[in-house]
Short mmCIF file of C-alpha atoms and ligand atoms in Angstrom, two decimals:
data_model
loop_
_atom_site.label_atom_id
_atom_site.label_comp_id
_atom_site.label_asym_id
_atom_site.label_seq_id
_atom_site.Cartn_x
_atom_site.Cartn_y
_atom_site.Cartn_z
CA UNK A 1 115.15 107.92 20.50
CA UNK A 2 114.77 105.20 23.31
CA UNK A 3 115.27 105.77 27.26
CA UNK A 4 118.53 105.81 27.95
CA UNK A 5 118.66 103.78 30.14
CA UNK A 6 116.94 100.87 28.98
CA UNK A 7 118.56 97.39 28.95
CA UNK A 8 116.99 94.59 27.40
CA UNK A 9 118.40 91.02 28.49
CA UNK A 10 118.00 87.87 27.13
CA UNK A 11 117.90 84.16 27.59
CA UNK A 12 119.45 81.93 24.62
CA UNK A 13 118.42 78.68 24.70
CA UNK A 14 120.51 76.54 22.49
CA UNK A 15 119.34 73.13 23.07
CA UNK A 16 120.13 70.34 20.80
CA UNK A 17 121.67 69.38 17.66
CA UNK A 18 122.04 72.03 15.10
CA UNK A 19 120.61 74.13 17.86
CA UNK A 20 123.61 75.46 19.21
CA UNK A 21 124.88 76.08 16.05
CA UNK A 22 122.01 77.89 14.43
CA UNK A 23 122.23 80.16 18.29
CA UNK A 24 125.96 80.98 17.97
CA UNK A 25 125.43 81.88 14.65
CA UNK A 26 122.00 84.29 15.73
CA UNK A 27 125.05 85.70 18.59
CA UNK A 28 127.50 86.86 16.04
CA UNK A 29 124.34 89.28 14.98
CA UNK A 30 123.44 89.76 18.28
CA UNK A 31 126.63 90.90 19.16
CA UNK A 32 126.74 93.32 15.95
CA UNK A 33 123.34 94.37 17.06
CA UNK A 34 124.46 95.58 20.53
CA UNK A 35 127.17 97.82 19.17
CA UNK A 36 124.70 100.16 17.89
CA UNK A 37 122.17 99.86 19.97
CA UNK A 38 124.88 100.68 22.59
CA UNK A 39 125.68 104.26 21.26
CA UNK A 40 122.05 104.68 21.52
CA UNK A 41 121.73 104.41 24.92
CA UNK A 42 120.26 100.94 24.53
CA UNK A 43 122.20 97.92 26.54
CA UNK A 44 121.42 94.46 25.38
CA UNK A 45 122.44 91.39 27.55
CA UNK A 46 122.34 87.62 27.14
CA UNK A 47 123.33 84.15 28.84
CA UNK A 48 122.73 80.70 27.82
CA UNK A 49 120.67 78.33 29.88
CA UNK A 50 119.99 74.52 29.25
CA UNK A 51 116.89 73.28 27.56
CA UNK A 52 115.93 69.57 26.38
CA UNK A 53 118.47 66.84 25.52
CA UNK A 54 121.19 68.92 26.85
CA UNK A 55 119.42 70.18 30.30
CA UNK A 56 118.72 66.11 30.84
CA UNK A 57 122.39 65.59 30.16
CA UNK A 58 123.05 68.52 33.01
CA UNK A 59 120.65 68.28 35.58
CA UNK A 60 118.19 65.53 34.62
CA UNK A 61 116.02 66.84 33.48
CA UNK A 62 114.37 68.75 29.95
CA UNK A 63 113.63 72.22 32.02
CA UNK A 64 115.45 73.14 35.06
CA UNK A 65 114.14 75.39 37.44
CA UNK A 66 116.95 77.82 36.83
CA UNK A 67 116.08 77.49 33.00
CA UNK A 68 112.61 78.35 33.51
CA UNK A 69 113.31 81.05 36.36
CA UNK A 70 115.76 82.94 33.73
CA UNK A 71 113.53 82.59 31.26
CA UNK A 72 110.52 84.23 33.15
CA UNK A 73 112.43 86.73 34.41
CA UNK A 74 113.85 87.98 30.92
CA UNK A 75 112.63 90.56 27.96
CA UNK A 76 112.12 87.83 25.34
CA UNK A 77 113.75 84.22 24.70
CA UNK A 78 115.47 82.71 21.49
CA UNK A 79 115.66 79.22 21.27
CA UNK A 80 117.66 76.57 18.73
CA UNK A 81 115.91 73.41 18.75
CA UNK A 82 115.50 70.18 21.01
CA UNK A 83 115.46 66.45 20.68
CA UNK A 84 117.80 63.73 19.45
CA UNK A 85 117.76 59.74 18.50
CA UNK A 86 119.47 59.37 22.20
CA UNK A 87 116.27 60.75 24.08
CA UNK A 88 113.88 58.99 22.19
CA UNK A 89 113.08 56.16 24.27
CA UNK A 90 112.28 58.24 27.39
CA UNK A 91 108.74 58.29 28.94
CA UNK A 92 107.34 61.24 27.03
CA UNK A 93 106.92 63.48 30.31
CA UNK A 94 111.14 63.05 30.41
CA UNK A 95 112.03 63.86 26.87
CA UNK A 96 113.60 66.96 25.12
CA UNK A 97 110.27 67.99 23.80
CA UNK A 98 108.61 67.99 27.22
CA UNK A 99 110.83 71.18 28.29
CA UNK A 100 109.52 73.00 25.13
CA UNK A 101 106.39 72.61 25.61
CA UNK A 102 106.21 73.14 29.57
CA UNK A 103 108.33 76.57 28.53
CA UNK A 104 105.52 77.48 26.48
CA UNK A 105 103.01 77.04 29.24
CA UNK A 106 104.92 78.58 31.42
CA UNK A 107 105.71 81.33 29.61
CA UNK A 108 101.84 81.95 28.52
CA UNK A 109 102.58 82.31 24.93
CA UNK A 110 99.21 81.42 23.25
CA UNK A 111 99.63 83.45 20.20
CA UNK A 112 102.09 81.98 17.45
CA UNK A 113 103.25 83.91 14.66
CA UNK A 114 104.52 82.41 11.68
CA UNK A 115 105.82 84.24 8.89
CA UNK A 116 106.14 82.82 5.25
CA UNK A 117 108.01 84.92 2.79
CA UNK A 118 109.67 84.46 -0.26
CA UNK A 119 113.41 85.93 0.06
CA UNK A 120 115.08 86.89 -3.23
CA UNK A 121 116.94 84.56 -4.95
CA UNK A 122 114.95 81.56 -3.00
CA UNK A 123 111.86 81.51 -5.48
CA UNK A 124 113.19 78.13 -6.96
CA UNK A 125 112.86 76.47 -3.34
CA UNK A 126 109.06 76.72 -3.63
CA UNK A 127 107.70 73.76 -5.81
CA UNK A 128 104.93 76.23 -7.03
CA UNK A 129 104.57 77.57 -10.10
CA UNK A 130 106.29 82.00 -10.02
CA UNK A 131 102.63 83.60 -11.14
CA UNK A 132 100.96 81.37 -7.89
CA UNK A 133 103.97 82.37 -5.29
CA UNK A 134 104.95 85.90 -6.97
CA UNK A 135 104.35 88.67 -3.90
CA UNK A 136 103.80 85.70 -1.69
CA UNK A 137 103.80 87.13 2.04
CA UNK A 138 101.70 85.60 4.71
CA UNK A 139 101.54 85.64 8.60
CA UNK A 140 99.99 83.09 9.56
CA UNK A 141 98.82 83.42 14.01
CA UNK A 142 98.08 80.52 15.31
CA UNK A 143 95.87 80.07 18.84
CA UNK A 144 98.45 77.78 20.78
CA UNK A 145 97.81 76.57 24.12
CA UNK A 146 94.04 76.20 23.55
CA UNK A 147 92.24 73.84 21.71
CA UNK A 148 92.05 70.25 20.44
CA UNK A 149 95.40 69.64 22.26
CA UNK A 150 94.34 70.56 25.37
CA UNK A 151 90.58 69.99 25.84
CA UNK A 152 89.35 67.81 27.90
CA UNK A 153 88.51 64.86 28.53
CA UNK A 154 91.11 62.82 26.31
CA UNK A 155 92.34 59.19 26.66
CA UNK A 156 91.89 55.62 25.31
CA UNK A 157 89.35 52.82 27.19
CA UNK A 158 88.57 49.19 26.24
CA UNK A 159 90.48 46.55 24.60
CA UNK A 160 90.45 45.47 20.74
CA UNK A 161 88.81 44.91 19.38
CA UNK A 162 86.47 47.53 20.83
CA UNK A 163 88.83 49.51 21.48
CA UNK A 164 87.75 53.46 21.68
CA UNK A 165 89.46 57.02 21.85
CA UNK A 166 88.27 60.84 22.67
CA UNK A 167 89.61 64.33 22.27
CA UNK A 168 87.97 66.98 22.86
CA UNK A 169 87.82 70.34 20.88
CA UNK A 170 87.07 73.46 23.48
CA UNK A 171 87.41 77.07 23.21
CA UNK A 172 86.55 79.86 25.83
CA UNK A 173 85.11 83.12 23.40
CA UNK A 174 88.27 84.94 26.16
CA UNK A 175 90.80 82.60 24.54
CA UNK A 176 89.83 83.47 21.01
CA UNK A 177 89.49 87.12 21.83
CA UNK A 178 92.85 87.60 22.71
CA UNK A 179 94.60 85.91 19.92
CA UNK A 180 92.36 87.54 17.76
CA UNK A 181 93.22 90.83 18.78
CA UNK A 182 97.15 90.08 17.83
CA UNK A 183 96.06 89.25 14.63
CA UNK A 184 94.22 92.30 13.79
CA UNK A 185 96.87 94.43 15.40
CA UNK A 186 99.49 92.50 13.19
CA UNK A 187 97.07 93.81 10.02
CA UNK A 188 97.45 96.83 10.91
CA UNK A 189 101.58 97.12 10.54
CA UNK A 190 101.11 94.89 7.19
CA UNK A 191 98.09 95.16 4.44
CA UNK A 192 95.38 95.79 6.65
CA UNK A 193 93.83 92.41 5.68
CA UNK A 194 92.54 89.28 7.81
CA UNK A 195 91.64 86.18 6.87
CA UNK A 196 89.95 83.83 9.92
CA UNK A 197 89.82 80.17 9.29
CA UNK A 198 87.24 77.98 10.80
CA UNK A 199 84.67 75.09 10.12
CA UNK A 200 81.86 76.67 10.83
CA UNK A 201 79.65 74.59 8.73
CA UNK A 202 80.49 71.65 11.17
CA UNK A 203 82.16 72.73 14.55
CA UNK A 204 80.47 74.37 17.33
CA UNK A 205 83.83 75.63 18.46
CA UNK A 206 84.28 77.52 14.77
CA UNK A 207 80.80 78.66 15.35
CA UNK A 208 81.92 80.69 18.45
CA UNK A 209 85.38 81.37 16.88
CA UNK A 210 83.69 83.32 13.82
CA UNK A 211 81.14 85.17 15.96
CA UNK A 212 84.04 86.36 18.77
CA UNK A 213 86.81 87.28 15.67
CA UNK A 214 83.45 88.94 13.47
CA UNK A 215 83.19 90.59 17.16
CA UNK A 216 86.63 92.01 17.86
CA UNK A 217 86.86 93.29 13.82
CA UNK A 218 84.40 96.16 14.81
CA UNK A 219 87.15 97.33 16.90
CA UNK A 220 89.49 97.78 13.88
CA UNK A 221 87.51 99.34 11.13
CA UNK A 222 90.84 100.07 8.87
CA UNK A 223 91.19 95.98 9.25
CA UNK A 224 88.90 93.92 6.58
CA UNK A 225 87.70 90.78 7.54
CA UNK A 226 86.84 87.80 5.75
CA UNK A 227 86.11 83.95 6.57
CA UNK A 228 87.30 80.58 5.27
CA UNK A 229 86.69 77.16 5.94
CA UNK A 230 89.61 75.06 6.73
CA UNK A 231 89.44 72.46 3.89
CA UNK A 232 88.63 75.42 1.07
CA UNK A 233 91.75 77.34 2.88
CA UNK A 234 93.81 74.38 2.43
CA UNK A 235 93.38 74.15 -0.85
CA UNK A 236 93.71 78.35 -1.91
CA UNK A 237 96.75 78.05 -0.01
CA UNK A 238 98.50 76.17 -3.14
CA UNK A 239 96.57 77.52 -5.51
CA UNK A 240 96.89 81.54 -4.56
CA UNK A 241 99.00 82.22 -1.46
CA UNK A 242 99.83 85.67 -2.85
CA UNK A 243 96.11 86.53 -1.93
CA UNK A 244 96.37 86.39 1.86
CA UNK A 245 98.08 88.72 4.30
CA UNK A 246 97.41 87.77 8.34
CA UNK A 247 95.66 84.26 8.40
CA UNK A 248 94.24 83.53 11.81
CA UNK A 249 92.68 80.15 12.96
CA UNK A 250 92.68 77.88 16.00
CA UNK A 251 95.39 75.19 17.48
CA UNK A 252 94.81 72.20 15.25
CA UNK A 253 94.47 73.96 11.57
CA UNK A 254 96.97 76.48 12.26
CA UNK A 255 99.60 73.46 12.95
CA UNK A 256 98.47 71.88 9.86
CA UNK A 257 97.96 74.98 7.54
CA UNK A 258 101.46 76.46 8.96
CA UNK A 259 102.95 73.16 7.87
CA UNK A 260 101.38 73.60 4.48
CA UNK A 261 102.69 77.15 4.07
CA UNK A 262 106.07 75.73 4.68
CA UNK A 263 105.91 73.57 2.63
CA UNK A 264 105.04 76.29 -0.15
CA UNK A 265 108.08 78.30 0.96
CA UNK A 266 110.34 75.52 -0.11
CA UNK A 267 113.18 76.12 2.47
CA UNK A 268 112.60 74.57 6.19
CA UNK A 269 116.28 76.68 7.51
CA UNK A 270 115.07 80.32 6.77
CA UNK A 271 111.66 79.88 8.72
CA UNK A 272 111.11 81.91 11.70
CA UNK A 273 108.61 81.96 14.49
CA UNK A 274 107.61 83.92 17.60
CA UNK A 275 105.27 83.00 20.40
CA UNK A 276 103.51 85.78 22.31
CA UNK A 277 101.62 86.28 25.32
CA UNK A 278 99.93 89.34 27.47
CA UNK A 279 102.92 90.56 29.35
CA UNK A 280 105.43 88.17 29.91
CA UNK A 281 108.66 87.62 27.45
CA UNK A 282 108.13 85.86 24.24
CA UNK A 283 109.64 82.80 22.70
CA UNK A 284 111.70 83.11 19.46
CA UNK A 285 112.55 80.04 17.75
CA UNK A 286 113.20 78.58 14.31
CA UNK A 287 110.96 76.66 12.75
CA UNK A 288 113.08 73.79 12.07
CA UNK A 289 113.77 71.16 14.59
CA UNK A 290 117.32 69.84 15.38
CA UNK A 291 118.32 67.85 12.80
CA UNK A 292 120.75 65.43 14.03
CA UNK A 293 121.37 64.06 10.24
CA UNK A 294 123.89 67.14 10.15
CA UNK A 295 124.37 68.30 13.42
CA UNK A 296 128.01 69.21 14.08
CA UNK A 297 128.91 69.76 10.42
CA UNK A 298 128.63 73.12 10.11
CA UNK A 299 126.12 72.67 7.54
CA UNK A 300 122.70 73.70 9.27
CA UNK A 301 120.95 77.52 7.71
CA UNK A 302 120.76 79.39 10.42
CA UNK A 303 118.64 82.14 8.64
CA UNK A 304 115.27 80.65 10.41
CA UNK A 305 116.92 81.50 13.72
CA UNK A 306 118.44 84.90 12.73
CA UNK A 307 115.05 85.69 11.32
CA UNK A 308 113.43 84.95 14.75
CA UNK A 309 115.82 87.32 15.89
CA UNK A 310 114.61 89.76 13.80
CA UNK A 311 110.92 89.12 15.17
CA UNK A 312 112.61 89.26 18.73
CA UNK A 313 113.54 92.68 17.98
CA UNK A 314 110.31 93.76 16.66
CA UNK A 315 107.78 92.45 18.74
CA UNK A 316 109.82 92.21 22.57
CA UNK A 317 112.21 94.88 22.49
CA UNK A 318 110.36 97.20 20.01
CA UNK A 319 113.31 98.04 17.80
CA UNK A 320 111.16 97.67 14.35
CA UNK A 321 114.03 99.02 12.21
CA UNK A 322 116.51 96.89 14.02
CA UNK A 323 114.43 94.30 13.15
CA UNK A 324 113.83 95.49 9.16
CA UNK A 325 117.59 96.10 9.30
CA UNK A 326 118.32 92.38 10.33
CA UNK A 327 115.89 91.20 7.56
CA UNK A 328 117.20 93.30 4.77
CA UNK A 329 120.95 92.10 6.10
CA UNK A 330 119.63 88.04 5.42
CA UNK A 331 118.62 89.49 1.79
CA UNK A 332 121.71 91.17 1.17
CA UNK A 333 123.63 88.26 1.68
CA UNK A 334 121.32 86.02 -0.21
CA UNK A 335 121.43 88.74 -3.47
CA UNK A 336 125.44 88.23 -2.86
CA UNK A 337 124.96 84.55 -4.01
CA UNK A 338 125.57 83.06 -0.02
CA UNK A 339 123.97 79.62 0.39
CA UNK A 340 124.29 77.15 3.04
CA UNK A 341 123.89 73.53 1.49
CA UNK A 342 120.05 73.11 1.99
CA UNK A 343 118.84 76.29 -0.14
CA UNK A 344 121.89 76.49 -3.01
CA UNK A 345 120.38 74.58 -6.16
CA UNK A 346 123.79 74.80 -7.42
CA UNK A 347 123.35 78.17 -9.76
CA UNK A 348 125.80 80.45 -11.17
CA UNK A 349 127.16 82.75 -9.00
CA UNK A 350 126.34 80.97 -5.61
CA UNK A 351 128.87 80.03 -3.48
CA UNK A 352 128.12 77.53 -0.57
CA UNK A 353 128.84 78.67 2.82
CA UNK A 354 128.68 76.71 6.38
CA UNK A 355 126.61 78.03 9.86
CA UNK A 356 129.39 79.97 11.30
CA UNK A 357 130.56 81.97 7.99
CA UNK A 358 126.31 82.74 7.20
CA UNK A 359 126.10 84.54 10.73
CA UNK A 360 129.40 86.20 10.28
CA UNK A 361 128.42 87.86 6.87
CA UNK A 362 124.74 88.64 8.21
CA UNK A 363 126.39 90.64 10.69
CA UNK A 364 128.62 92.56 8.44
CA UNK A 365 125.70 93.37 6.45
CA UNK A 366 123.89 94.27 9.45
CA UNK A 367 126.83 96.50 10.25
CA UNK A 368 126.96 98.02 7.10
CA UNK A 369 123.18 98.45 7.00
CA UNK A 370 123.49 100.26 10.49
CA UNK A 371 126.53 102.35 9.76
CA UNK A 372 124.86 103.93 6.07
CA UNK A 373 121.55 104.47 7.83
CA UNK A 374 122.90 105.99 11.25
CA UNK A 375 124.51 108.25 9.14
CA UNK A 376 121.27 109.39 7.69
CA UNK A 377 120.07 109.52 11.03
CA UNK A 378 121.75 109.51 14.18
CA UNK A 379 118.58 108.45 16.33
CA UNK A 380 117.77 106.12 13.95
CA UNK A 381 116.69 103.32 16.51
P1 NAD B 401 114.10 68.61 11.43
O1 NAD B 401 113.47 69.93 11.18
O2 NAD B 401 115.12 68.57 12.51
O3 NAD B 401 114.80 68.09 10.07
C1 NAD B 401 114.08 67.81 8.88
C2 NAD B 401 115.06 67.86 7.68
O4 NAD B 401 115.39 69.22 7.40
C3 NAD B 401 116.39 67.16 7.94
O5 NAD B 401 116.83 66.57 6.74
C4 NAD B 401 117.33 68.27 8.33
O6 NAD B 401 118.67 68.03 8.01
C5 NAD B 401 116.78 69.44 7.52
N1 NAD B 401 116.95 70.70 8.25
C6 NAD B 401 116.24 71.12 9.32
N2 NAD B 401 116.68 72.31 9.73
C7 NAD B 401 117.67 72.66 8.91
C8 NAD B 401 118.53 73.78 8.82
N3 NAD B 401 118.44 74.82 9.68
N4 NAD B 401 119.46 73.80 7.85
C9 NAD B 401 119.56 72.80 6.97
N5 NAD B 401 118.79 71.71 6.98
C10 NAD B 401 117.86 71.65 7.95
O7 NAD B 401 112.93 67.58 11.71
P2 NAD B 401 112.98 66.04 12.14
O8 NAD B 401 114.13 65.37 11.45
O9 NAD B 401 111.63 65.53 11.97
O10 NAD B 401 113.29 66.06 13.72
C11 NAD B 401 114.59 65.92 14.28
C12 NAD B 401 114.48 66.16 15.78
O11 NAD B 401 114.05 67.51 16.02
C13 NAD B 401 113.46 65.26 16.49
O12 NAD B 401 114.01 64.88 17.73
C14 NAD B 401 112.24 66.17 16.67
O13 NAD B 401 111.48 65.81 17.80
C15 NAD B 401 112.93 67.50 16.89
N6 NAD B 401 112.10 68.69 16.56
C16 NAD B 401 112.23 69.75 17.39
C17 NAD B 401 111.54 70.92 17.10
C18 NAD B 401 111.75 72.10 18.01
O14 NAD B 401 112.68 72.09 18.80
N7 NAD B 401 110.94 73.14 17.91
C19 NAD B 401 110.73 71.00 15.97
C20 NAD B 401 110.64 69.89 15.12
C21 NAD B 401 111.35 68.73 15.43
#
């Protein structure tokens, strides 16, 4: 049983397009959620702030100081998605985009952690072939505020047509320590198995990264190690990604790879993310971005931001079995047949279902998952 006195409190940050949507929808289980945790002696709390297209709209601008104070100041933060058509021809330092990422500086979160599951009844969404995705379950933690997209120097000099361009790959062995170390910790709660990608055989930077991550493995000896280079990673990704449990690698190839594992997934709506740092809150977001094409419809899956919930739960509040019983609530309701638009392929016994009516069912399945269980066990949290 927790303190009894704890209280958790959160910031939601909608944003734009389906954002809100996907948010309210992540509230109605949120709101389930705090029931429980309630008669446990656990408070949970929450207000929205602006982020993005909808902060400009407010106060001119993507992050607002009260935004990013509220944010700072609270146990973890869930965000929807930013960016429209309407922002797009802003200087880049003024768009949507611009808040996200100066959140995530901010906030210190250089660890991201990507999940990529297969949930029942969504194997069809993959375009893989069943024997290659069959027990498919990855993490994949990606280094993200170090890097490629960071180092410097960077820029463009002279004029075509000799024109030229740098970036500039850089690592510290400190900033590939710590991520490091929330990858082998995130082994240890799964199958005890790390894979570190790198390119050693060209970078100097990989050279370093293998050598710090071969370092911090001989402080987890239940953890087993192995190496792969980037371009032979990309392609066992498609081939076998039931092989791999935690996958760790830098900025640049965990964007790409992460991409790549989506893509093997099949289903954009349902993916979920977290961003972690030392001490401060984390960010929880969807993987998906706004999607203005069907913003407002009622149409969007908001199963990638209820999942991120779930990750909330885990990793900021500690609540592991709330956070198993959110995830087994999205399966429940996905072994009932419950689509939204996006991840129905139009099979018997599915029934299509919009934003607000997915949340609402997640909850009662998280309520019924709660109520069985809390019977079994009264401090089950
Ligand atoms: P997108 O992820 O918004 O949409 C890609 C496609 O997937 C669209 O057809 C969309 O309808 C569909 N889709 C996405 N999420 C869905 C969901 N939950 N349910 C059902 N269908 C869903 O990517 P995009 O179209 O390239 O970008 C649109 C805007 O979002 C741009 O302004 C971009 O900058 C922004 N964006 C924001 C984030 C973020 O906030 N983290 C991430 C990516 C893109």
């Amino acid at each position: 049983m927790k303190d009894q006195s704890e209280t958790h409190q959160l910031v939601l940050l909608p944003g734009d397009g389906i954002g809100p949507e996907v948010i309210k929808a992540a509230e109605t289980v949120m709101r389930t959620a705090r029931e429980y945790l309630h008669r446990e002696g656990i408070e949970l709390s929450w207000e929205a702030k602006p982020i993005g297209g909808a902060a400009i709209e407010e106060a001119g601008k993507p992050l607002p100081e009260e935004t990013l104070s509220a944010a700072q100041a609270a146990k973890a933060v869930l965000l929807g998605a930013v960016g429209g058509p309407q922002w797009d021809r802003l200087a880049p330092h003024e768009r949507p985009e611009a808040g996200l990422l100066g959140l995530r500086r901010a906030l210190s979160v250089y660890a991201n952690l990507r999940p990529a599951a297969l949930l029942p009844g969504l194997e069809g969404q993959s375009p893989l072939r069943p024997s290659a995705i069959q027990g498919l379950d990855v993490l994949l933690v990606r280094e993200l505020t170090g890097g490629v997209y960071f180092g410097e120097p960077r820029g463009r000099s002279g004029e075509s047509p000799s024109r030229s361009a740098i970036d500039t790959m850089a690592y510290e062995e400190g900033e590939i320590r710590r991520v490091a170390h929330v990858a082998f910790r995130s082994a240890q709660r799964r199958q005890g198995r790390v894979t570190s990608v790198d390119k050693r055989n060209v970078l100097e930077t990989s050279r370093l990264w293998r050598e710090v991550v071969e370092d911090v493995a001989k402080e987890y000896p239940d953890v087993t190690v192995e190496h792969q280079l980037v371009d032979s990673m990309a392609m066992l990704l498609v081939l076998k990604p039931h092989m791999f449990d935690v996958v760790l690698t830098e900025n640049m190839f965990g964007d790409i790879l992460s991409d790549e594992l989506g893509g093997v997934v099949g289903s954009l709506g349902v993916m979920a993310s977290a961003s972690l740092g030392d001490d401060g809150p984390g960010l929880y977001e969807p993987v998906h971005g706004s999607a203005p094409d069907i913003a407002g419809k009622d149409m969007a899956n908001p199963l990638g931001a209820i999942l991120s919930l779930a990750m909330l739960a885990e990793h900021s509040l500690d609540l592991p079995l709330l956070a198993r019983s959110i995830e087994g609530a999205v399966k429940e309701v996905l072994r009932q047949g419950l689509r939204t638009k996006d991840i129905s392929d139009g099979s018997q016994g599915e029934k299509v279902i919009g934003t607000r009516e997915m949340g609402e069912r997640v909850a009662d399945a998280l309520a019924q998952n709660l109520h069985s269980r809390q019977a079994l066990n009264a401090t089950y949290f």
